[in-house]
């Protein structure tokens, strides 16, 4: 069939079909006049490509998956596809964590903005429009802050109360989740905390737990770093929370 007919049957624009041909995803034959022609299997192949794109797979991975699909063994497609979907799921969860943090920051910025007085003078640093960490109604923001004050405002966990909003059952459940998530982690001390190194496949679970932990125990500070096959998680707490940190993340705790 000609490209116009395939576009009509599949709902995929002809421009996209040409791109897929050039990318090697949907090879086309050629007539003597140079027009692209496709067999009946092109419709099924396009459906497979569309489903893979819907799962967020990049075109290079779709090309690799098509090679397995063409072999005809469903179990091979399953084995090849599962780790790809798991990787996309990890990325999606990380993006959700980042979006949740951004949403929290934006809500905080709106509350701070609404609490600022309506000044009639020219806008200057005292307005504090982009300083949501400043306490609303506490007066003008100093243009020059001391290093200790800058550190405190940039790292609110240092001054957060060492207390958790979870009850006994909630604490035990969260502790069990952490034990499972960091099982077998390599641990090394860092100033004010601990560094744990884990397989990168646990990134989504660890990020989800860290976000939940900060909501109930804001005195914990979490920093995640992806390093190839490894995930490095640094956990810090003020001096009063050091014992709780050590207890929660101790080996075999």
Coordinates of C-alpha atoms in Angstrom, one line a residue:
X1 CA 0.0 0.0 0.0
X2 CA 1.1 3.6 -0.6
X3 CA 2.1 5.9 2.3
X4 CA -1.2 7.8 2.0
X5 CA -3.2 4.6 2.4
X6 CA -1.1 3.5 5.5
X7 CA -1.6 6.9 7.1
X8 CA -5.3 6.7 6.6
X9 CA -5.6 3.2 8.0
X10 CA -3.2 3.7 11.0
X11 CA -4.0 7.3 11.8
X12 CA -0.3 8.1 11.8
X13 CA 0.6 11.2 9.7
X14 CA 2.6 10.6 6.5
X15 CA 5.4 12.8 7.8
X16 CA 5.8 10.5 10.9
X17 CA 5.8 7.4 8.6
X18 CA 8.6 8.9 6.6
X19 CA 10.5 9.7 9.8
X20 CA 10.0 6.1 11.0
X21 CA 11.3 4.8 7.7
X22 CA 14.4 7.0 7.9
X23 CA 15.0 5.9 11.5
X24 CA 14.8 2.2 10.5
X25 CA 11.6 1.6 12.6
X26 CA 9.3 1.1 9.7
X27 CA 11.2 0.2 6.5
X28 CA 9.4 0.8 3.3
X29 CA 9.8 -0.7 -0.1
X30 CA 10.1 1.5 -3.2
X31 CA 8.3 1.5 -6.5
X32 CA 10.1 2.0 -9.8
X33 CA 9.1 5.6 -9.5
X34 CA 10.6 5.9 -6.0
X35 CA 7.3 6.0 -4.0
X36 CA 7.2 4.3 -0.6
X37 CA 5.1 1.1 -0.4
X38 CA 4.3 -1.0 2.7
X39 CA 3.0 -4.5 3.4
X40 CA 0.0 -5.4 5.5
X41 CA 2.3 -6.0 8.5
X42 CA 3.1 -2.3 8.6
X43 CA -0.2 -1.6 10.4
X44 CA 0.5 -4.1 13.2
X45 CA 4.1 -2.8 13.4
X46 CA 2.8 0.8 13.8
X47 CA 0.5 -0.3 16.6
X48 CA 3.4 -1.9 18.4
X49 CA 5.5 1.3 18.0
X50 CA 2.6 3.4 19.2
X51 CA 2.2 1.2 22.3
X52 CA 5.9 1.4 23.1
X53 CA 5.9 5.2 22.7
X54 CA 2.9 5.4 25.1
X55 CA 5.0 3.7 27.7
X56 CA 7.6 6.4 27.3
X57 CA 10.3 4.3 25.5
X58 CA 12.7 6.3 23.4
X59 CA 13.0 5.5 19.7
X60 CA 16.3 3.8 20.0
X61 CA 14.9 1.4 22.6
X62 CA 11.8 0.8 20.5
X63 CA 14.1 -0.2 17.6
X64 CA 15.9 -2.7 19.9
X65 CA 12.5 -4.0 21.1
X66 CA 11.2 -4.4 17.5
X67 CA 14.1 -6.6 16.7
X68 CA 13.1 -8.9 19.5
X69 CA 9.4 -8.7 18.6
X70 CA 10.2 -9.7 15.0
X71 CA 11.7 -12.9 16.3
X72 CA 8.2 -13.9 17.3
X73 CA 8.7 -15.3 20.8
X74 CA 6.4 -13.6 23.3
X75 CA 8.5 -14.6 26.3
X76 CA 11.6 -12.9 24.7
X77 CA 9.6 -9.7 24.2
X78 CA 8.4 -9.9 27.8
X79 CA 11.9 -10.4 29.2
X80 CA 13.2 -7.5 27.1
X81 CA 10.4 -5.2 27.9
X82 CA 10.1 -5.6 31.6
X83 CA 13.4 -3.9 32.7
X84 CA 12.7 -1.1 30.3
X85 CA 9.2 -0.4 31.8
X86 CA 10.7 -0.7 35.3
X87 CA 13.3 1.9 34.4
X88 CA 10.6 4.3 33.1
X89 CA 8.6 3.7 36.3
X90 CA 11.7 4.7 38.4
X91 CA 12.1 7.9 36.3
X92 CA 8.4 8.7 36.6
X93 CA 8.5 8.3 40.4
X94 CA 11.5 10.5 40.7
X95 CA 9.8 13.2 38.6
X96 CA 6.7 12.9 40.8
X97 CA 8.9 13.5 43.9
X98 CA 10.5 16.5 42.2
X99 CA 7.1 17.9 41.2
X100 CA 5.8 17.3 44.8
X101 CA 8.7 19.3 46.2
X102 CA 8.2 22.1 43.6
X103 CA 4.5 22.2 44.4
X104 CA 5.3 22.6 48.1
X105 CA 7.7 25.4 47.3
X106 CA 5.2 27.2 45.2
X107 CA 2.5 27.0 47.8
X108 CA 5.0 28.3 50.4
X109 CA 5.9 31.2 48.0
X110 CA 2.2 32.1 47.5
X111 CA 1.6 32.2 51.3
X112 CA 4.7 34.3 51.8
X113 CA 3.7 36.6 48.9
X114 CA 0.1 37.1 50.3
X115 CA 1.5 37.9 53.7
X116 CA 3.8 40.7 52.5
X117 CA 2.6 44.3 53.0
X118 CA 1.7 46.4 50.0
X119 CA 4.6 48.9 49.8
X120 CA 4.2 52.0 47.8
X121 CA 7.9 52.5 47.2
X122 CA 10.1 51.1 44.4
X123 CA 10.6 47.3 44.6
X124 CA 13.9 46.4 46.2
X125 CA 15.4 43.5 48.2
X126 CA 13.2 44.4 51.2
X127 CA 10.1 43.3 49.3
X128 CA 11.3 39.8 49.6
X129 CA 9.1 38.5 46.8
X130 CA 11.4 35.6 46.0
X131 CA 12.3 34.7 49.6
X132 CA 9.5 32.3 50.7
X133 CA 11.8 30.9 53.5
X134 CA 11.6 34.3 55.2
X135 CA 9.1 34.5 58.0
X136 CA 6.0 36.4 56.9
X137 CA 5.3 39.5 58.9
X138 CA 8.8 39.5 60.6
X139 CA 9.8 42.8 59.0
X140 CA 12.2 43.7 56.1
X141 CA 14.6 41.0 54.9
X142 CA 18.2 42.0 55.5
X143 CA 20.1 42.6 52.3
X144 CA 23.3 41.3 53.9
X145 CA 22.8 38.2 56.1
X146 CA 25.5 36.7 58.3
X147 CA 26.9 33.4 57.1
X148 CA 25.3 31.5 60.0
X149 CA 21.9 33.1 59.2
X150 CA 22.2 32.3 55.5
X151 CA 23.0 28.7 56.3
X152 CA 20.0 28.4 58.6
X153 CA 17.6 29.9 56.1
X154 CA 19.0 27.7 53.3
X155 CA 18.8 24.6 55.5
X156 CA 15.6 24.8 57.6
X157 CA 16.2 21.2 58.9
X158 CA 18.9 22.6 61.3
X159 CA 16.3 24.6 63.3
X160 CA 13.3 22.3 62.9
X161 CA 12.0 20.7 66.1
X162 CA 13.4 17.2 66.7
X163 CA 9.9 15.6 66.8
X164 CA 7.9 13.3 64.5
X165 CA 4.2 13.6 63.8
X166 CA 3.8 9.8 63.3
X167 CA 2.3 7.7 66.1
X168 CA 3.7 4.4 67.4
X169 CA 2.3 2.2 64.7
X170 CA 3.2 4.7 62.0
X171 CA 6.7 4.9 63.3
X172 CA 7.2 1.2 63.2
X173 CA 5.7 0.9 59.7
X174 CA 8.0 3.6 58.4
X175 CA 11.0 2.0 60.1
X176 CA 10.2 -1.3 58.5
X177 CA 10.0 0.4 55.1
X178 CA 13.4 2.0 55.6
X179 CA 14.9 -1.3 56.7
X180 CA 13.7 -2.9 53.5
X181 CA 14.7 0.0 51.2
X182 CA 18.3 0.3 52.6
X183 CA 19.0 -3.4 53.2
X184 CA 22.6 -4.2 52.3
X185 CA 23.6 -0.6 51.8
X186 CA 27.2 0.4 52.2
X187 CA 27.4 3.0 55.0
X188 CA 30.0 5.7 55.8
X189 CA 29.9 8.6 58.2
X190 CA 29.7 12.2 57.0
X191 CA 29.6 15.4 59.0
X192 CA 26.3 15.5 60.9
X193 CA 25.0 12.3 59.3
X194 CA 25.5 9.2 57.3
X195 CA 26.0 8.3 53.6
X196 CA 24.4 5.1 52.2
X197 CA 25.2 3.6 48.8
X198 CA 22.5 1.5 47.2
X199 CA 21.7 0.0 43.8
X200 CA 20.2 2.7 41.6
X201 CA 17.1 0.5 41.0
X202 CA 16.0 1.5 44.5
X203 CA 16.1 5.2 43.7
X204 CA 12.3 5.6 43.3
X205 CA 11.5 3.9 46.6
X206 CA 14.2 5.7 48.5
X207 CA 13.1 9.1 47.1
X208 CA 9.4 8.4 48.0
X209 CA 10.4 7.4 51.6
X210 CA 12.7 10.4 52.0
X211 CA 9.9 12.8 50.9
X212 CA 7.5 11.2 53.3
X213 CA 10.0 11.3 56.1
X214 CA 10.6 15.0 55.7
X215 CA 6.9 15.7 56.0
X216 CA 6.7 14.0 59.4
X217 CA 10.2 14.5 60.6
X218 CA 11.5 17.8 59.1
X219 CA 14.7 17.7 61.1
X220 CA 16.1 15.1 58.7
X221 CA 17.9 16.4 55.6
X222 CA 18.1 14.0 52.6
X223 CA 20.3 14.4 49.5
X224 CA 20.2 11.9 46.7
X225 CA 22.9 11.5 44.0
X226 CA 22.7 9.1 41.0
X227 CA 26.0 7.7 40.1
X228 CA 25.7 5.2 37.3
X229 CA 24.6 1.9 38.8
X230 CA 24.7 3.4 42.3
X231 CA 22.5 5.7 44.4
X232 CA 24.2 7.7 47.1
X233 CA 21.8 9.0 49.8
X234 CA 23.1 11.4 52.5
X235 CA 21.1 11.8 55.6
X236 CA 21.8 14.6 58.1
X237 CA 20.2 15.8 61.3
X238 CA 20.9 18.4 64.0
X239 CA 22.8 17.3 67.1
X240 CA 19.6 16.6 69.0
X241 CA 18.4 14.3 66.2
X242 CA 21.7 12.4 65.7
X243 CA 20.6 9.4 67.9
X244 CA 17.3 9.1 66.0
X245 CA 19.2 9.1 62.7
X246 CA 21.6 6.5 63.8
X247 CA 18.8 4.3 65.1
X248 CA 16.7 4.5 62.0
X249 CA 19.5 3.8 59.5
X250 CA 21.7 1.5 61.6
X251 CA 22.8 -1.8 59.8
X252 CA 20.2 -4.5 60.4
X253 CA 18.0 -2.1 62.4

